[in-house]
PDB file of C-alpha atoms in Angstrom:
ATOM      1  CA  MET A  41     -38.042  42.686 -84.871  1.00  0.00           C
ATOM      2  CA  THR A  42     -38.756  46.007 -83.030  1.00  0.00           C
ATOM      3  CA  GLU A  43     -42.284  47.262 -82.536  1.00  0.00           C
ATOM      4  CA  GLU A  44     -41.186  50.118 -84.629  1.00  0.00           C
ATOM      5  CA  GLN A  45     -40.321  47.748 -87.519  1.00  0.00           C
ATOM      6  CA  LYS A  46     -43.408  45.777 -87.116  1.00  0.00           C
ATOM      7  CA  GLN A  47     -45.510  49.256 -87.305  1.00  0.00           C
ATOM      8  CA  THR A  48     -43.399  50.225 -90.559  1.00  0.00           C
ATOM      9  CA  ILE A  49     -44.613  47.101 -92.143  1.00  0.00           C
ATOM     10  CA  ILE A  50     -48.260  47.740 -91.252  1.00  0.00           C
ATOM     11  CA  GLU A  51     -47.884  51.340 -92.965  1.00  0.00           C
ATOM     12  CA  LYS A  52     -46.277  50.084 -95.818  1.00  0.00           C
ATOM     13  CA  GLY A  53     -49.202  47.591 -96.294  1.00  0.00           C
ATOM     14  CA  LYS A  54     -51.637  50.552 -95.954  1.00  0.00           C
ATOM     15  CA  GLU A  55     -49.831  52.526 -98.340  1.00  0.00           C
ATOM     16  CA  TYR A  56     -49.931  49.580-100.813  1.00  0.00           C
ATOM     17  CA  PHE A  57     -53.747  49.574-100.324  1.00  0.00           C
ATOM     18  CA  ARG A  58     -53.877  53.311-100.727  1.00  0.00           C
ATOM     19  CA  LYS A  59     -52.022  53.542-103.851  1.00  0.00           C
ATOM     20  CA  VAL A  60     -52.419  50.418-105.619  1.00  0.00           C
ATOM     21  CA  ILE A  61     -55.407  48.387-104.599  1.00  0.00           C
ATOM     22  CA  ILE A  62     -58.144  51.145-103.702  1.00  0.00           C
ATOM     23  CA  PRO A  63     -57.285  52.828-107.031  1.00  0.00           C
ATOM     24  CA  SER A  64     -57.390  49.339-109.032  1.00  0.00           C
ATOM     25  CA  HIS A  65     -60.437  48.457-107.396  1.00  0.00           C
ATOM     26  CA  ILE A  66     -62.350  51.562-108.195  1.00  0.00           C
ATOM     27  CA  SER A  67     -61.211  51.736-111.644  1.00  0.00           C
ATOM     28  CA  ASN A  68     -62.300  47.997-112.107  1.00  0.00           C
ATOM     29  CA  LEU A  69     -65.878  48.921-110.559  1.00  0.00           C
ATOM     30  CA  ASN A  70     -66.022  51.860-112.982  1.00  0.00           C
ATOM     31  CA  ARG A  71     -65.138  49.972-116.240  1.00  0.00           C
ATOM     32  CA  LEU A  72     -68.228  47.653-115.645  1.00  0.00           C
ATOM     33  CA  LYS A  73     -70.626  47.342-118.281  1.00  0.00           C
ATOM     34  CA  LEU A  74     -73.538  44.860-118.887  1.00  0.00           C
ATOM     35  CA  LYS A  75     -71.136  43.122-121.664  1.00  0.00           C
ATOM     36  CA  SER A  76     -68.552  42.687-119.014  1.00  0.00           C
ATOM     37  CA  PHE A  77     -70.260  39.911-117.510  1.00  0.00           C
ATOM     38  CA  ASN A  78     -70.607  36.312-118.689  1.00  0.00           C
ATOM     39  CA  ILE A  79     -74.351  35.826-117.747  1.00  0.00           C
ATOM     40  CA  ASN A  80     -75.762  32.441-117.197  1.00  0.00           C
ATOM     41  CA  PRO A  81     -79.477  33.079-118.094  1.00  0.00           C
ATOM     42  CA  PHE A  82     -80.504  30.055-116.228  1.00  0.00           C
ATOM     43  CA  LEU A  83     -79.041  31.338-112.880  1.00  0.00           C
ATOM     44  CA  ILE A  84     -79.298  35.128-112.733  1.00  0.00           C
ATOM     45  CA  ASN A  85     -82.763  35.461-112.291  1.00  0.00           C
ATOM     46  CA  TYR A  86     -82.769  33.205-109.654  1.00  0.00           C
ATOM     47  CA  LEU A  87     -79.672  34.786-107.986  1.00  0.00           C
ATOM     48  CA  ALA A  88     -81.537  38.025-108.133  1.00  0.00           C
ATOM     49  CA  SER A  89     -84.776  36.644-106.643  1.00  0.00           C
ATOM     50  CA  PHE A  90     -82.693  34.986-103.921  1.00  0.00           C
ATOM     51  CA  LEU A  91     -80.754  38.295-103.129  1.00  0.00           C
ATOM     52  CA  CYS A  92     -83.601  40.648-103.378  1.00  0.00           C
ATOM     53  CA  GLY A  93     -86.740  38.810-103.434  1.00  0.00           C
ATOM     54  CA  ASN A  94     -87.644  39.794-107.307  1.00  0.00           C
ATOM     55  CA  THR A  95     -86.100  39.804-110.572  1.00  0.00           C
ATOM     56  CA  GLU A  96     -86.580  43.668-111.384  1.00  0.00           C
ATOM     57  CA  PRO A  97     -83.592  45.335-113.476  1.00  0.00           C
ATOM     58  CA  THR A  98     -81.947  46.586-110.181  1.00  0.00           C
ATOM     59  CA  SER A  99     -82.069  43.210-108.443  1.00  0.00           C
ATOM     60  CA  LEU A 100     -80.424  41.649-111.623  1.00  0.00           C
ATOM     61  CA  ALA A 101     -77.829  44.371-111.760  1.00  0.00           C
ATOM     62  CA  LYS A 102     -77.189  43.727-107.867  1.00  0.00           C
ATOM     63  CA  ALA A 103     -76.545  40.113-108.493  1.00  0.00           C
ATOM     64  CA  LEU A 104     -74.229  40.962-111.247  1.00  0.00           C
ATOM     65  CA  VAL A 105     -72.064  43.687-109.613  1.00  0.00           C
ATOM     66  CA  TYR A 106     -71.881  42.478-105.998  1.00  0.00           C
ATOM     67  CA  PRO A 107     -69.864  39.114-106.649  1.00  0.00           C
ATOM     68  CA  ARG A 108     -67.660  40.952-109.118  1.00  0.00           C
ATOM     69  CA  ILE A 109     -66.531  43.868-107.428  1.00  0.00           C
ATOM     70  CA  LEU A 110     -66.518  42.582-103.872  1.00  0.00           C
ATOM     71  CA  GLY A 111     -65.001  39.118-104.930  1.00  0.00           C
ATOM     72  CA  THR A 112     -63.120  38.267-108.099  1.00  0.00           C
ATOM     73  CA  SER A 113     -62.091  41.629-108.986  1.00  0.00           C
ATOM     74  CA  LEU A 114     -60.619  42.590-105.857  1.00  0.00           C
ATOM     75  CA  ASN A 115     -58.733  39.015-105.535  1.00  0.00           C
ATOM     76  CA  THR A 116     -57.332  39.289-108.731  1.00  0.00           C
ATOM     77  CA  SER A 117     -56.065  42.891-108.027  1.00  0.00           C
ATOM     78  CA  PHE A 118     -54.430  41.734-104.906  1.00  0.00           C
ATOM     79  CA  GLY A 119     -52.608  38.906-106.581  1.00  0.00           C
ATOM     80  CA  GLN A 120     -51.492  40.881-109.521  1.00  0.00           C
ATOM     81  CA  ASN A 121     -49.938  43.658-107.664  1.00  0.00           C
ATOM     82  CA  ILE A 122     -48.696  41.791-104.677  1.00  0.00           C
ATOM     83  CA  GLN A 123     -45.064  42.378-105.863  1.00  0.00           C
ATOM     84  CA  THR A 124     -45.580  46.188-105.173  1.00  0.00           C
ATOM     85  CA  PHE A 125     -46.273  45.245-101.387  1.00  0.00           C
ATOM     86  CA  ILE A 126     -43.600  42.831-101.234  1.00  0.00           C
ATOM     87  CA  SER A 127     -40.750  45.573-102.604  1.00  0.00           C
ATOM     88  CA  GLY A 128     -42.067  47.738 -99.783  1.00  0.00           C
ATOM     89  CA  LEU A 129     -41.017  45.523 -97.169  1.00  0.00           C
ATOM     90  CA  GLU A 130     -37.402  44.938 -98.303  1.00  0.00           C
ATOM     91  CA  GLU A 131     -35.825  47.897 -96.321  1.00  0.00           C
ATOM     92  CA  VAL A 132     -37.742  46.462 -93.064  1.00  0.00           C
ATOM     93  CA  ILE A 133     -36.950  43.014 -93.307  1.00  0.00           C
ATOM     94  CA  GLY A 134     -33.589  42.775 -94.836  1.00  0.00           C
ATOM     95  CA  GLY A 135     -33.677  43.605 -98.272  1.00  0.00           C
ATOM     96  CA  ALA A 136     -34.514  42.388-101.828  1.00  0.00           C
ATOM     97  CA  SER A 137     -32.847  39.203-103.081  1.00  0.00           C
ATOM     98  CA  GLY A 138     -30.850  39.245-106.083  1.00  0.00           C
ATOM     99  CA  ILE A 139     -31.425  35.692-106.584  1.00  0.00           C
ATOM    100  CA  GLU A 140     -33.414  34.176-109.392  1.00  0.00           C
ATOM    101  CA  GLY A 141     -36.739  32.848-107.897  1.00  0.00           C
ATOM    102  CA  ILE A 142     -36.288  34.382-104.494  1.00  0.00           C
ATOM    103  CA  ASP A 143     -38.506  37.400-103.819  1.00  0.00           C
ATOM    104  CA  ILE A 144     -37.165  38.493-100.397  1.00  0.00           C
ATOM    105  CA  GLU A 145     -34.552  37.472 -97.730  1.00  0.00           C
ATOM    106  CA  PHE A 146     -35.036  37.875 -93.904  1.00  0.00           C
ATOM    107  CA  VAL A 147     -33.638  36.448 -90.632  1.00  0.00           C
ATOM    108  CA  ASP A 148     -36.330  34.036 -89.176  1.00  0.00           C
ATOM    109  CA  GLN A 149     -37.442  35.594 -85.715  1.00  0.00           C
ATOM    110  CA  LEU A 150     -38.350  32.028 -84.535  1.00  0.00           C
ATOM    111  CA  ASP A 151     -34.939  29.874 -85.214  1.00  0.00           C
ATOM    112  CA  GLY A 152     -32.717  32.919 -86.145  1.00  0.00           C
ATOM    113  CA  ARG A 153     -31.714  31.327 -89.599  1.00  0.00           C
ATOM    114  CA  ARG A 154     -31.771  33.507 -92.925  1.00  0.00           C
ATOM    115  CA  LYS A 155     -34.702  32.400 -95.115  1.00  0.00           C
ATOM    116  CA  TYR A 156     -34.784  32.880 -98.883  1.00  0.00           C
ATOM    117  CA  CYS A 157     -38.254  33.197 -99.814  1.00  0.00           C
ATOM    118  CA  GLN A 158     -40.518  33.221-102.603  1.00  0.00           C
ATOM    119  CA  VAL A 159     -43.568  34.893-101.809  1.00  0.00           C
ATOM    120  CA  LYS A 160     -47.326  34.268-103.058  1.00  0.00           C
ATOM    121  CA  SER A 161     -50.646  36.038-102.400  1.00  0.00           C
ATOM    122  CA  GLY A 162     -52.978  33.281-101.161  1.00  0.00           C
ATOM    123  CA  PRO A 163     -53.573  29.776-100.485  1.00  0.00           C
ATOM    124  CA  GLN A 164     -54.836  28.761-104.073  1.00  0.00           C
ATOM    125  CA  THR A 165     -52.937  31.063-106.127  1.00  0.00           C
ATOM    126  CA  ILE A 166     -50.348  28.674-107.957  1.00  0.00           C
ATOM    127  CA  ASN A 167     -50.886  26.322-110.697  1.00  0.00           C
ATOM    128  CA  LYS A 168     -49.530  22.887-111.281  1.00  0.00           C
ATOM    129  CA  GLU A 169     -46.928  24.277-113.640  1.00  0.00           C
ATOM    130  CA  ASP A 170     -45.647  26.393-111.026  1.00  0.00           C
ATOM    131  CA  ILE A 171     -44.429  23.626-108.735  1.00  0.00           C
ATOM    132  CA  ALA A 172     -41.506  22.457-111.074  1.00  0.00           C
ATOM    133  CA  THR A 173     -40.579  26.288-111.543  1.00  0.00           C
ATOM    134  CA  ILE A 174     -40.502  26.674-107.605  1.00  0.00           C
ATOM    135  CA  LEU A 175     -38.682  23.372-106.874  1.00  0.00           C
ATOM    136  CA  GLY A 176     -36.148  24.173-109.658  1.00  0.00           C
ATOM    137  CA  HIS A 177     -35.033  27.685-108.293  1.00  0.00           C
ATOM    138  CA  PHE A 178     -34.838  26.002-104.738  1.00  0.00           C
ATOM    139  CA  LYS A 179     -32.744  23.089-106.116  1.00  0.00           C
ATOM    140  CA  TYR A 180     -30.486  25.243-107.966  1.00  0.00           C
ATOM    141  CA  LEU A 181     -29.912  27.748-104.993  1.00  0.00           C
ATOM    142  CA  LEU A 182     -29.223  24.606-102.486  1.00  0.00           C
ATOM    143  CA  ASN A 183     -26.684  23.006-105.166  1.00  0.00           C
ATOM    144  CA  LYS A 184     -25.029  26.518-105.466  1.00  0.00           C
ATOM    145  CA  SER A 185     -24.792  26.654-101.517  1.00  0.00           C
ATOM    146  CA  ARG A 186     -22.922  23.185-101.458  1.00  0.00           C
ATOM    147  CA  LEU A 187     -20.605  24.535-103.915  1.00  0.00           C
ATOM    148  CA  ASP A 188     -19.946  28.029-102.285  1.00  0.00           C
ATOM    149  CA  LYS A 189     -20.177  26.586 -98.930  1.00  0.00           C
ATOM    150  CA  MET A 190     -22.941  28.854 -97.702  1.00  0.00           C
ATOM    151  CA  GLY A 191     -24.292  26.270 -95.348  1.00  0.00           C
ATOM    152  CA  LEU A 192     -28.041  26.445 -96.523  1.00  0.00           C
ATOM    153  CA  GLN A 193     -30.350  23.770 -95.510  1.00  0.00           C
ATOM    154  CA  ILE A 194     -33.622  22.839 -96.836  1.00  0.00           C
ATOM    155  CA  ASP A 195     -35.638  24.708 -94.403  1.00  0.00           C
ATOM    156  CA  ASP A 196     -33.919  28.018 -95.274  1.00  0.00           C
ATOM    157  CA  LEU A 197     -35.771  27.674 -98.927  1.00  0.00           C
ATOM    158  CA  ILE A 198     -39.238  28.636 -98.109  1.00  0.00           C
ATOM    159  CA  VAL A 199     -42.566  29.728 -99.881  1.00  0.00           C
ATOM    160  CA  GLY A 200     -44.144  32.409 -98.032  1.00  0.00           C
ATOM    161  CA  VAL A 201     -48.166  32.767 -98.264  1.00  0.00           C
ATOM    162  CA  LEU A 202     -49.361  36.253 -97.235  1.00  0.00           C
ATOM    163  CA  TYR A 203     -52.853  34.979 -96.274  1.00  0.00           C
ATOM    164  CA  GLY A 204     -54.959  31.832 -95.531  1.00  0.00           C
ATOM    165  CA  GLU A 205     -54.829  28.847 -93.202  1.00  0.00           C
ATOM    166  CA  LYS A 206     -52.193  25.852 -93.863  1.00  0.00           C
ATOM    167  CA  ASP A 207     -55.388  23.528 -93.927  1.00  0.00           C
ATOM    168  CA  ASN A 208     -56.821  25.582 -97.183  1.00  0.00           C
ATOM    169  CA  LEU A 209     -53.616  25.151 -99.131  1.00  0.00           C
ATOM    170  CA  SER A 210     -54.194  23.721-102.436  1.00  0.00           C
ATOM    171  CA  ALA A 211     -52.606  20.422-103.603  1.00  0.00           C
ATOM    172  CA  ASN A 212     -49.891  22.473-105.562  1.00  0.00           C
ATOM    173  CA  TYR A 213     -48.600  24.247-102.363  1.00  0.00           C
ATOM    174  CA  LYS A 214     -48.744  20.923-100.641  1.00  0.00           C
ATOM    175  CA  ALA A 215     -46.640  19.240-103.291  1.00  0.00           C
ATOM    176  CA  ILE A 216     -43.820  22.012-102.671  1.00  0.00           C
ATOM    177  CA  ASP A 217     -44.346  21.696 -98.968  1.00  0.00           C
ATOM    178  CA  SER A 218     -43.305  17.843 -99.011  1.00  0.00           C
ATOM    179  CA  HIS A 219     -40.013  19.325-100.387  1.00  0.00           C
ATOM    180  CA  TYR A 220     -39.588  22.708 -98.751  1.00  0.00           C
ATOM    181  CA  PRO A 221     -41.661  24.558 -96.085  1.00  0.00           C
ATOM    182  CA  VAL A 222     -44.707  26.619 -97.199  1.00  0.00           C
ATOM    183  CA  TYR A 223     -45.568  28.971 -94.311  1.00  0.00           C
ATOM    184  CA  CYS A 224     -49.158  30.551 -94.551  1.00  0.00           C
ATOM    185  CA  GLY A 225     -50.845  33.682 -93.126  1.00  0.00           C
ATOM    186  CA  ALA A 226     -50.181  33.835 -89.228  1.00  0.00           C
ATOM    187  CA  GLU A 227     -47.356  31.313 -89.498  1.00  0.00           C
ATOM    188  CA  PHE A 228     -45.602  33.416 -92.127  1.00  0.00           C
ATOM    189  CA  TRP A 229     -45.956  36.515 -90.564  1.00  0.00           C
ATOM    190  CA  GLU A 230     -44.711  35.340 -87.143  1.00  0.00           C
ATOM    191  CA  ARG A 231     -41.605  34.075 -88.512  1.00  0.00           C
ATOM    192  CA  VAL A 232     -40.961  37.554 -90.468  1.00  0.00           C
ATOM    193  CA  THR A 233     -41.867  39.591 -87.262  1.00  0.00           C
ATOM    194  CA  GLY A 234     -41.680  36.890 -84.248  1.00  0.00           C
ATOM    195  CA  ASP A 235     -45.159  38.380 -83.269  1.00  0.00           C
ATOM    196  CA  LYS A 236     -47.990  35.659 -83.371  1.00  0.00           C
ATOM    197  CA  ASP A 237     -50.690  38.302 -83.676  1.00  0.00           C
ATOM    198  CA  PHE A 238     -48.953  40.325 -86.264  1.00  0.00           C
ATOM    199  CA  TYR A 239     -51.017  38.722 -89.197  1.00  0.00           C
ATOM    200  CA  TYR A 240     -54.212  39.955 -87.435  1.00  0.00           C
ATOM    201  CA  ARG A 241     -52.792  43.491 -86.965  1.00  0.00           C
ATOM    202  CA  LEU A 242     -51.851  43.868 -90.613  1.00  0.00           C
ATOM    203  CA  ALA A 243     -55.324  42.890 -91.788  1.00  0.00           C
ATOM    204  CA  LYS A 244     -56.824  45.445 -89.423  1.00  0.00           C
ATOM    205  CA  GLY A 245     -54.595  48.073 -90.780  1.00  0.00           C
ATOM    206  CA  PHE A 246     -55.702  47.118 -94.358  1.00  0.00           C
ATOM    207  CA  GLY A 247     -59.315  47.675 -93.477  1.00  0.00           C
ATOM    208  CA  GLU A 248     -58.598  51.053 -91.811  1.00  0.00           C
ATOM    209  CA  VAL A 249     -57.422  52.538 -95.177  1.00  0.00           C
ATOM    210  CA  VAL A 250     -61.070  52.743 -96.344  1.00  0.00           C
ATOM    211  CA  GLU A 251     -61.698  55.022 -93.385  1.00  0.00           C
ATOM    212  CA  GLU A 252     -58.519  57.154 -93.456  1.00  0.00           C
ATOM    213  CA  GLU A 253     -59.141  57.650 -97.336  1.00  0.00           C
ATOM    214  CA  ASN A 254     -62.837  58.317 -96.706  1.00  0.00           C
ATOM    215  CA  VAL A 255     -63.789  56.002 -99.497  1.00  0.00           C
ATOM    216  CA  GLU A 256     -67.457  55.761-100.024  1.00  0.00           C
ATOM    217  CA  GLY A 257     -67.757  52.245-101.405  1.00  0.00           C
ATOM    218  CA  SER A 258     -71.469  51.819-101.018  1.00  0.00           C
ATOM    219  CA  LYS A 259     -72.196  55.015-102.961  1.00  0.00           C
ATOM    220  CA  LEU A 260     -69.844  53.930-105.854  1.00  0.00           C
ATOM    221  CA  ILE A 261     -71.453  50.709-106.172  1.00  0.00           C
ATOM    222  CA  ASN A 262     -74.840  51.772-106.008  1.00  0.00           C
ATOM    223  CA  LYS A 263     -74.185  54.141-108.754  1.00  0.00           C
ATOM    224  CA  LYS A 264     -72.703  51.235-110.940  1.00  0.00           C
ATOM    225  CA  VAL A 265     -75.900  48.988-110.127  1.00  0.00           C
ATOM    226  CA  GLU A 266     -78.216  51.834-111.118  1.00  0.00           C
ATOM    227  CA  GLU A 267     -76.146  52.049-114.454  1.00  0.00           C
ATOM    228  CA  ILE A 268     -76.417  48.365-115.052  1.00  0.00           C
ATOM    229  CA  ALA A 269     -79.916  48.166-114.388  1.00  0.00           C
ATOM    230  CA  ARG A 270     -80.783  50.869-116.924  1.00  0.00           C
ATOM    231  CA  GLU A 271     -78.665  48.797-119.394  1.00  0.00           C
ATOM    232  CA  ILE A 272     -80.811  45.954-118.510  1.00  0.00           C
ATOM    233  CA  THR A 273     -84.051  47.957-119.062  1.00  0.00           C
ATOM    234  CA  GLU A 274     -82.921  49.195-122.380  1.00  0.00           C
ATOM    235  CA  LYS A 275     -82.261  45.458-123.647  1.00  0.00           C
ATOM    236  CA  GLY A 276     -85.592  44.424-122.288  1.00  0.00           C
ATOM    237  CA  GLY A 277     -84.274  42.258-119.647  1.00  0.00           C
ATOM    238  CA  LEU A 278     -81.916  39.171-119.412  1.00  0.00           C
TER     239      LEU A 278
END
């Protein structure tokens, strides 16, 4: 893959963050109300004190808002919208697949063979029921290949996990990996681009979007913390 093509993937990724992830993230933050949280009364005061050294309304609000907006909310948004990112790669790496259960097709830059790939966002993002579905799609394509004399090999049917480490793959992914390769994080992106460092270049590009778009995240979060703190005060505490 040329350097121009690799840079195009990075720009597609940045566009995905610019148009999908950032607006969704900010929208999720803006929608937060005190009733949005499933509050554990046995932990919230401890967490506030652990984080801020006291249990004032602002500290309680921080203990609620920070984990949600810096963790679960963003991870959910990334996973739910991942297909938007994948569709942006099609023109660069070889096109979309019209085959059910296959997201993209590309020529593996390490072994030169065409791969039929189902893409997932992270190393913990499939459940037990997904195993049979993925294996079923791959088995069907492999059988069809034999009938049509396409010359597919088992290693040509893969699951590509966009981020994470092989050692952190869930048991569900490992069950699939015992039948078909599961490539994760840097390993997946190296096969797509031929560049062992591309994964880290792409991750850095994602981070640059916030600066380029001048997103003042800390101000937005602080504003929401103040709103939640007022709700806690009006309620008389947690």
